[in-house]
Tab-separated table of C-alpha atoms in Angstrom:
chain	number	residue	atom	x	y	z
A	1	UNK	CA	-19.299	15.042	42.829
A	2	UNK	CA	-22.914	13.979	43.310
A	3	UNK	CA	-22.783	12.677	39.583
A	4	UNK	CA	-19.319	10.324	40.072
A	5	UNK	CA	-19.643	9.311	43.803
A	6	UNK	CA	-23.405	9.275	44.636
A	7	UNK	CA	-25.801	11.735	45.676
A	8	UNK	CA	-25.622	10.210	49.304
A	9	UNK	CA	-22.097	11.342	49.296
A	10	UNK	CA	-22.441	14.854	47.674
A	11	UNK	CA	-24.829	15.698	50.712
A	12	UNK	CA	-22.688	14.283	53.633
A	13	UNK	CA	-19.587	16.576	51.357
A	14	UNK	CA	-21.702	19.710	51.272
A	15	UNK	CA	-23.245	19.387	55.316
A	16	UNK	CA	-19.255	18.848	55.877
A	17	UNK	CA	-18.439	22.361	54.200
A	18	UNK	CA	-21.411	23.849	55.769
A	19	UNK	CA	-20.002	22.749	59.290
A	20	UNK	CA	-16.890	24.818	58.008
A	21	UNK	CA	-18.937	27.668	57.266
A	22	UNK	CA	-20.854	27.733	60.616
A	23	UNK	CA	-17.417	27.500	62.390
A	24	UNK	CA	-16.340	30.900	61.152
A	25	UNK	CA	-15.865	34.356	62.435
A	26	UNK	CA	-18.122	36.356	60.478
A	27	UNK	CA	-18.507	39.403	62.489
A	28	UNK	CA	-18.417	40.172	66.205
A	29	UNK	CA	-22.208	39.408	66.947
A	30	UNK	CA	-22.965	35.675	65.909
A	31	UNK	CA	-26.771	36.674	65.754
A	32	UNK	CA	-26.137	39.202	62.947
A	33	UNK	CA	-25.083	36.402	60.163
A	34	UNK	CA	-27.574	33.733	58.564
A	35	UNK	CA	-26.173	30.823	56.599
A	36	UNK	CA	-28.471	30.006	53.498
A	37	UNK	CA	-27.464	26.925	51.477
A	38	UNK	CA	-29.020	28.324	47.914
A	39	UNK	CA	-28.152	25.363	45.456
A	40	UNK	CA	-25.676	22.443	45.056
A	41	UNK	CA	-22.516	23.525	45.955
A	42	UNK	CA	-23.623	27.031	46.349
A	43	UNK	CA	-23.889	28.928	50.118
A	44	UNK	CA	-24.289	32.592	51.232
A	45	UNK	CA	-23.964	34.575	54.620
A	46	UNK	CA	-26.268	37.193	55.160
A	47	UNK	CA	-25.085	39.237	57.453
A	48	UNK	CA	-27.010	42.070	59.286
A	49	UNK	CA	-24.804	45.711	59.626
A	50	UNK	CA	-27.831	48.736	59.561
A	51	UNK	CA	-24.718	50.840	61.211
A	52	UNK	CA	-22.981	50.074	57.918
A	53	UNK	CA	-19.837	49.461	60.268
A	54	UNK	CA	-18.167	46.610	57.903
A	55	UNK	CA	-16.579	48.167	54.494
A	56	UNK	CA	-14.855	46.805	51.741
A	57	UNK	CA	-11.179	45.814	53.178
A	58	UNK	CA	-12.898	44.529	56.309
A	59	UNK	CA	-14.821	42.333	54.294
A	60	UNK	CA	-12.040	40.973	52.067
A	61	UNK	CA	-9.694	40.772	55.357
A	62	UNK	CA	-12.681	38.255	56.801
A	63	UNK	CA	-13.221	36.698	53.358
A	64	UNK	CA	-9.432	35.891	53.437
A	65	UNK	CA	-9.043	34.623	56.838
A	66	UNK	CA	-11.846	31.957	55.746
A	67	UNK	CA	-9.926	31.133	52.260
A	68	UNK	CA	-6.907	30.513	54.571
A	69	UNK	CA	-8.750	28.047	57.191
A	70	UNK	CA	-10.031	26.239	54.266
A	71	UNK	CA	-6.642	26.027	52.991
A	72	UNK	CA	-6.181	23.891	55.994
A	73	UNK	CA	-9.802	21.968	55.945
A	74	UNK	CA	-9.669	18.278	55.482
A	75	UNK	CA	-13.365	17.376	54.084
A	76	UNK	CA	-13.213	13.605	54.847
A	77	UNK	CA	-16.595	11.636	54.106
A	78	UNK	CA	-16.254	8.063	55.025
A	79	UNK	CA	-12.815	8.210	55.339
A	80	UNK	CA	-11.947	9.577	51.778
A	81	UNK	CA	-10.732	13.315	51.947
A	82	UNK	CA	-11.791	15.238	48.976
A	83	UNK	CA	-10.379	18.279	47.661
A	84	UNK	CA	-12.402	21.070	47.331
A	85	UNK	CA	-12.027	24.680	46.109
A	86	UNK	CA	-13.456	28.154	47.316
A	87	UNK	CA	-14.777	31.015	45.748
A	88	UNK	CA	-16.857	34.090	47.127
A	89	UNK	CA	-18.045	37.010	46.160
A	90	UNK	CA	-18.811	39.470	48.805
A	91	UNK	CA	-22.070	42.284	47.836
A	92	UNK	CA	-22.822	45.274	49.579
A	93	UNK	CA	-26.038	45.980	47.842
A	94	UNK	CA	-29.034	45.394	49.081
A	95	UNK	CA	-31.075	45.320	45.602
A	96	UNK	CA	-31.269	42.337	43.749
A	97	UNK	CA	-28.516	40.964	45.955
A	98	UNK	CA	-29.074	37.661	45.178
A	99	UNK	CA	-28.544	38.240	41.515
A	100	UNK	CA	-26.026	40.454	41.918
A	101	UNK	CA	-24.005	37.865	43.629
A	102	UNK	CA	-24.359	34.896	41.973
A	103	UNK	CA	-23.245	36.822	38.509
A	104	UNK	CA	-20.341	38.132	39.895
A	105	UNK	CA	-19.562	34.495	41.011
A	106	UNK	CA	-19.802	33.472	37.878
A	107	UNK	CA	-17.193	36.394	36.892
A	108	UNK	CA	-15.261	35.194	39.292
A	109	UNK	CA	-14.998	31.914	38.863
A	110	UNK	CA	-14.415	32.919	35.244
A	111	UNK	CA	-11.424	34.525	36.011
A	112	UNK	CA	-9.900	32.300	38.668
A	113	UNK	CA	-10.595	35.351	41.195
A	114	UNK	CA	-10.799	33.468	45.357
A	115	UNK	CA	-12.024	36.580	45.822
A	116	UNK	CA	-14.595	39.074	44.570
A	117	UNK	CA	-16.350	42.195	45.571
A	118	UNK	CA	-19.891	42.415	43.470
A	119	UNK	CA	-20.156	45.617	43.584
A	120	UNK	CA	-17.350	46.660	41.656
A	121	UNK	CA	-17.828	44.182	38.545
A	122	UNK	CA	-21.642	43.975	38.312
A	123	UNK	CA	-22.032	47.261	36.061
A	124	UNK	CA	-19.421	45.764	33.539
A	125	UNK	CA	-21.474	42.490	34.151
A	126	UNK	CA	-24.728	43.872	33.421
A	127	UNK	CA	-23.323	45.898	30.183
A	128	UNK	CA	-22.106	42.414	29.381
A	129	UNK	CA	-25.569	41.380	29.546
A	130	UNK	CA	-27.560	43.932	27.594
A	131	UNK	CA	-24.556	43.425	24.813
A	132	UNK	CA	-25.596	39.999	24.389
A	133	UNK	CA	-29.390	40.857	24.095
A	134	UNK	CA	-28.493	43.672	21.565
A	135	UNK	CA	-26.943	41.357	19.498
A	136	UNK	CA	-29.218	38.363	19.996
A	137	UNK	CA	-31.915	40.519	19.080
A	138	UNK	CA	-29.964	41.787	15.501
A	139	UNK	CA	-28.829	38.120	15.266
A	140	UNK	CA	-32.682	36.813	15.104
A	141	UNK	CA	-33.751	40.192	12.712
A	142	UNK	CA	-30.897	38.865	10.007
A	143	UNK	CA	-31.996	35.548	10.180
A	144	UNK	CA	-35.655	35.903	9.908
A	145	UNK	CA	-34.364	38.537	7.139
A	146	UNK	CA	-31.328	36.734	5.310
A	147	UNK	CA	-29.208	39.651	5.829
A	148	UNK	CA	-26.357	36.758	6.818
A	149	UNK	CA	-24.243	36.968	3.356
A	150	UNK	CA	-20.960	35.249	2.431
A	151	UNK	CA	-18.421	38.124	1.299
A	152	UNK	CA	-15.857	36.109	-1.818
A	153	UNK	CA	-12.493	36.585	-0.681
A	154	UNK	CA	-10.320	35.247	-3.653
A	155	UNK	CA	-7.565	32.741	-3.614
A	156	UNK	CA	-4.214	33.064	-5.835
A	157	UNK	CA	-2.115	30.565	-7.474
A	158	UNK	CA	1.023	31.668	-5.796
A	159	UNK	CA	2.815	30.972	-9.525
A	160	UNK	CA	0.388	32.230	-12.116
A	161	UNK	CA	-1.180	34.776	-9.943
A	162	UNK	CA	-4.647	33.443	-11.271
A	163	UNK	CA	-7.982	33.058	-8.729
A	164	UNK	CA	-8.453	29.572	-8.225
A	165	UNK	CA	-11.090	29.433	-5.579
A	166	UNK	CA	-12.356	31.772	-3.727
A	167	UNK	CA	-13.332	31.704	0.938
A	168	UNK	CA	-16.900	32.553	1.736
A	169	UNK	CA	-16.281	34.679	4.513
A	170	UNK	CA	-19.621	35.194	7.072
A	171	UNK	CA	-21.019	38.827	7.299
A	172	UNK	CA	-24.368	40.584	8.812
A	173	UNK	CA	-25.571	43.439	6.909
A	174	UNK	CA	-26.890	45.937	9.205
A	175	UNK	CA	-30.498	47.529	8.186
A	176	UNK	CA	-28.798	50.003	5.722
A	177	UNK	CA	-26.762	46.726	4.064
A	178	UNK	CA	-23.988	47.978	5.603
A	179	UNK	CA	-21.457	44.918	6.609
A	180	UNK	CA	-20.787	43.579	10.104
A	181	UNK	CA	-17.645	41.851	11.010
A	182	UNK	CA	-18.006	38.907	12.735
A	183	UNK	CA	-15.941	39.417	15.703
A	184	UNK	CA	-19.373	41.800	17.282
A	185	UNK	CA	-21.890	39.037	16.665
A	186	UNK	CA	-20.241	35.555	16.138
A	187	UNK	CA	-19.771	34.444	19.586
A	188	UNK	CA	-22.950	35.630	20.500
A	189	UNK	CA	-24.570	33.371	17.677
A	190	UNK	CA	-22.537	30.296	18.540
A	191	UNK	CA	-24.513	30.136	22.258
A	192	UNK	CA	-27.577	31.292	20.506
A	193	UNK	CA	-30.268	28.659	18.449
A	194	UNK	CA	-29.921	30.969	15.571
A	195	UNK	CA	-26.147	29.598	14.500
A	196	UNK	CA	-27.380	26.738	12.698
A	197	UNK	CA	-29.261	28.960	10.206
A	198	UNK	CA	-26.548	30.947	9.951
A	199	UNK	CA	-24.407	28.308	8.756
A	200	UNK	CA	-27.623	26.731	6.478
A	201	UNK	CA	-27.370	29.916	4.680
A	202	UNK	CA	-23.556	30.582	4.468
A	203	UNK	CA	-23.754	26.945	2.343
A	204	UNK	CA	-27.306	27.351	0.698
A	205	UNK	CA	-25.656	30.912	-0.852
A	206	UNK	CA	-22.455	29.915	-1.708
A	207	UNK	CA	-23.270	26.861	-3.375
A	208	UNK	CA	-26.606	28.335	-5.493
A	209	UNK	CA	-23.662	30.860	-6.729
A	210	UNK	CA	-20.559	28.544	-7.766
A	211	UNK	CA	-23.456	25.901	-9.091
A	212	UNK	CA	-22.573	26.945	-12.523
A	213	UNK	CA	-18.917	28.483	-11.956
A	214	UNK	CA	-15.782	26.794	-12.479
A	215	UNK	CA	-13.667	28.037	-9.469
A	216	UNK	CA	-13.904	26.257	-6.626
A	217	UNK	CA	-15.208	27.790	-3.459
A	218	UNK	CA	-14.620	26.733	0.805
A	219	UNK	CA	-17.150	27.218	3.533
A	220	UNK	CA	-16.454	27.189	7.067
A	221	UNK	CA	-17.632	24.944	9.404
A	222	UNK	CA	-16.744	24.926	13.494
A	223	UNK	CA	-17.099	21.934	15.747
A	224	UNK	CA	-21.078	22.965	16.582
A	225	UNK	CA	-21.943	22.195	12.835
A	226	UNK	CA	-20.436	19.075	12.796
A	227	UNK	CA	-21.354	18.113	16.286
A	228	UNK	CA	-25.153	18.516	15.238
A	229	UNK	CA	-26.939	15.968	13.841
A	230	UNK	CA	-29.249	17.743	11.399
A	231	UNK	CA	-26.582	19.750	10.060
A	232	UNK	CA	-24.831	17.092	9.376
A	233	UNK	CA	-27.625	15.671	7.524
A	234	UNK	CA	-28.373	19.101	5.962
A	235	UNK	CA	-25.232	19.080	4.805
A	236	UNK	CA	-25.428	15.801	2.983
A	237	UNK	CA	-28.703	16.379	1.635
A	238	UNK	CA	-27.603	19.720	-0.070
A	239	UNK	CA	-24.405	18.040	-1.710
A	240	UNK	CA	-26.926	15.375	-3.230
A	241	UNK	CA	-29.392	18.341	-4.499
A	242	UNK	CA	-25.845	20.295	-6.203
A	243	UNK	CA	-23.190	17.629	-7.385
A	244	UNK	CA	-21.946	20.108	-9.590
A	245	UNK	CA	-20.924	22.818	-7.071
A	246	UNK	CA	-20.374	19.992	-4.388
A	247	UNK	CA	-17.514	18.635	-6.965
A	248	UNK	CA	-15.662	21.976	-6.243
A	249	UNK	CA	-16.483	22.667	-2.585
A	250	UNK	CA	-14.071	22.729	0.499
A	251	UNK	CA	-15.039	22.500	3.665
A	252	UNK	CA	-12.448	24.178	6.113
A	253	UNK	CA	-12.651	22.979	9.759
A	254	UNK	CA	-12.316	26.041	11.979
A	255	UNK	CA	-9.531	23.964	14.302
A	256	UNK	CA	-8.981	26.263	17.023
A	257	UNK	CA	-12.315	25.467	18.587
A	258	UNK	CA	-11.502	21.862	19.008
A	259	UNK	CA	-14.066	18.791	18.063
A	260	UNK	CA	-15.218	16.935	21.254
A	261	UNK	CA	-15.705	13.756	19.348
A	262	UNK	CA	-13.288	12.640	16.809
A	263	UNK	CA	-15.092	9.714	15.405
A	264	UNK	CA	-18.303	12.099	14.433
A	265	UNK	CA	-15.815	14.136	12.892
A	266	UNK	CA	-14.452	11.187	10.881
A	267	UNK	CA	-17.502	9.560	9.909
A	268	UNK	CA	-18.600	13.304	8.359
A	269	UNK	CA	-15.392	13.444	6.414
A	270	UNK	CA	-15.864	10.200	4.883
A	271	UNK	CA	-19.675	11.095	3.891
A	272	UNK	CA	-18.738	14.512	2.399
A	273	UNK	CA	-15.934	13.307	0.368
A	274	UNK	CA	-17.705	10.614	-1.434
A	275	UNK	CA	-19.551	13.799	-3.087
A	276	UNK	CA	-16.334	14.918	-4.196
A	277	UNK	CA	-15.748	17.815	-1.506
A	278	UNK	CA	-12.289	18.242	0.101
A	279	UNK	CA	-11.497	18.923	3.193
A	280	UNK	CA	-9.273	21.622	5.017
A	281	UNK	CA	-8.255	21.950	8.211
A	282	UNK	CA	-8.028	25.639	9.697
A	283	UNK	CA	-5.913	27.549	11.314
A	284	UNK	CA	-3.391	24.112	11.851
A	285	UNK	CA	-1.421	25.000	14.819
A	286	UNK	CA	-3.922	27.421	17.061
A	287	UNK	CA	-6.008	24.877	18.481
A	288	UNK	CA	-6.076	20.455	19.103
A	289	UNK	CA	-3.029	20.075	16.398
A	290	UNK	CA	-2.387	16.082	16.705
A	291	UNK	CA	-0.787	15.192	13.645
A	292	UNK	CA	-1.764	11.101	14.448
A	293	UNK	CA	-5.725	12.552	14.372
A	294	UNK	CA	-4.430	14.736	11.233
A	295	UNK	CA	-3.313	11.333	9.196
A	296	UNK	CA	-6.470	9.569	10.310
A	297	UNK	CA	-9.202	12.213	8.996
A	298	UNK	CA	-7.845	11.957	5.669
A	299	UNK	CA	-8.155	15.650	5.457
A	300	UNK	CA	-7.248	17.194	1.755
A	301	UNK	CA	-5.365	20.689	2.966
A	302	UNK	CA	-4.142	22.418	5.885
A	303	UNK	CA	-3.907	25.795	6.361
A	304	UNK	CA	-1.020	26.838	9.036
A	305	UNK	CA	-1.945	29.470	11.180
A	306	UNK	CA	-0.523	32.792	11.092
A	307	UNK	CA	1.305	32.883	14.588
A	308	UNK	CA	3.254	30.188	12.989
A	309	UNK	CA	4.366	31.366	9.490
A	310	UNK	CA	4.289	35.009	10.331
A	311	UNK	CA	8.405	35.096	11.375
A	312	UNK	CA	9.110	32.209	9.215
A	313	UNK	CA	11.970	33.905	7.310
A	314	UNK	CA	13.546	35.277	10.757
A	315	UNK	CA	12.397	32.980	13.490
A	316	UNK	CA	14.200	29.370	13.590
A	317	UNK	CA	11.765	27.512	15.829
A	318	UNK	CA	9.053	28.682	13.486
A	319	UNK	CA	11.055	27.835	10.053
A	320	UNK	CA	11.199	24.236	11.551
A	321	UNK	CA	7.873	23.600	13.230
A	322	UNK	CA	6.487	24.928	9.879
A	323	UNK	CA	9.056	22.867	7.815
A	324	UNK	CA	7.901	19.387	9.751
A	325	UNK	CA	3.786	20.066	8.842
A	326	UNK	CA	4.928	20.660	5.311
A	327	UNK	CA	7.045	17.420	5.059
């Protein structure tokens, strides 16, 4: 709000909703609850009960009679109304509440929840946590110790049954080489510095191997690779170093995770191909299908995605969606 209207306006929004705030019935005693304003858009009530008289359902009754008068709250700065929205979290314990409540807001706004109790998410929230540090940490180790491999997953001609190419598929080896699928790391890595190296070495490997091969070979790439600038001129610089396995190299465009901007995306397809790489687009259906973007990327394949072509044979709305991307 402060960004598109002004910050003069954002305060004179949020000193409207904190006049809300002061307005309501918190508990019976006035003197017991303190209103903090903690960040942009961000308030708390501390309220005092050492006789532990308030529980849970009393809390959630209160929290719900305020969600209901702000139902009916008209914030009106300078005679424009805005429309705002409410969440809270409500925390009954005293350590780290702070932290405690501001991650289960974030769990809550997460899952569209009005309201939240802290205290019954913030185990599963802090398991959460330590998940992501487990696996940040193994991330970093595999990295620093190119245990990131591409597994060869072959592709048949569907006539002659002959490998024509084959996917590099992304693994971790754990520190007995034993594989890792990427559904326990992969999401981690994507909000993690490491995932450019990962992807450096998915193409580094795969393209040192079919350098002198005469299948042809696909990497993946997601919209972070081609959003980022020095991959994309990694990218270019390691098609110039190996024409040869460049000549037989696909890159398939993970499209389920959507490109923010299309003309980047463009721009990279033109580059690549003049090296002699194709282009595939994966997944076509799952994600920002736009068959007007589709003709205007001058992609090579597409590759439908399997909610689409799994009831082909039985399913008519699938038989013809399918049958219109193939024509």
């Amino acid at each position: 709000i402060s960004q598109f209207y002004g910050e003069a306006t954002g305060t004179e929004i949020e000193q409207s909703f904190a006049t809300f705030l002061i307005k309501q019935q918190i508990c019976e005693n006035d003197k017991d609850v303190t209103l903090f304003h903690l960040d942009k858009g961000l308030f708390g009530y501390l309220v005092l009960d050492p006789e532990k008289r308030i529980d849970k359902p009393l809390a959630k009754n209160v929290g719900a009679n305020i969600l209901e008068h702000f139902e009916s709250h008209r914030t009106v700065v300078k005679e424009v109304q805005y429309d705002l929205e409410l969440t809270m979290v409500i925390c009954f314990d005293r350590e780290n509440m702070l932290e405690k409540s501001e991650l289960a807001l974030d769990e809550a706004i997460r899952k569209k929840t009005a309201i939240m109790i802290a205290d019954d998410v913030i185990q599963d929230v802090y398991h959460t946590i330590g998940e992501n540090i487990f696996w940040l940490r193994k991330i970093k180790e595999a990295v620093q110790e190119e245990r990131f491999v591409p597994y060869y997953q072959p592709i048949l001609n569907g006539t002659t049954g002959e490998i024509e190419k084959y996917e590099a598929l992304l693994r971790m080896l754990d520190e007995s080489n034993e594989p890792i699928s990427p559904g326990k790391f992969l999401f981690i890595a994507k909000n993690s510095r490491y995932y450019p190296d990962i992807t450096k070495i998915m193409i580094q490997k795969s393209m040192r191997l079919f350098e002198n091969r005469k299948e042809g070979f696909s990497v993946n790439l997601s919209a972070l690779d081609i959003e980022n600038k020095s991959m994309r001129e990694f990218i270019q610089e390691s098609l110039k170093q190996k024409s040869n396995a460049a000549s037989r190299m696909t890159f398939e465009i993970v499209e389920q995770e959507g490109v923010k901007h299309y003309e980047i995306l463009k721009t990279f397809i033109q580059q690549v191909k003049q090296y002699g790489v194709k282009v595939a687009i994966d997944d076509f259906g799952s994600g920002y299908s736009n068959f007007r973007m589709l003709m205007d990327m001058d992609v090579d394949f597409i590759k439908i995605d399997g909610s689409l072509i799994r009831n082909v044979h039985t399913d008519a709305s699938s038989h013809s969606v399918v049958e219109t991307i193939k024509t």
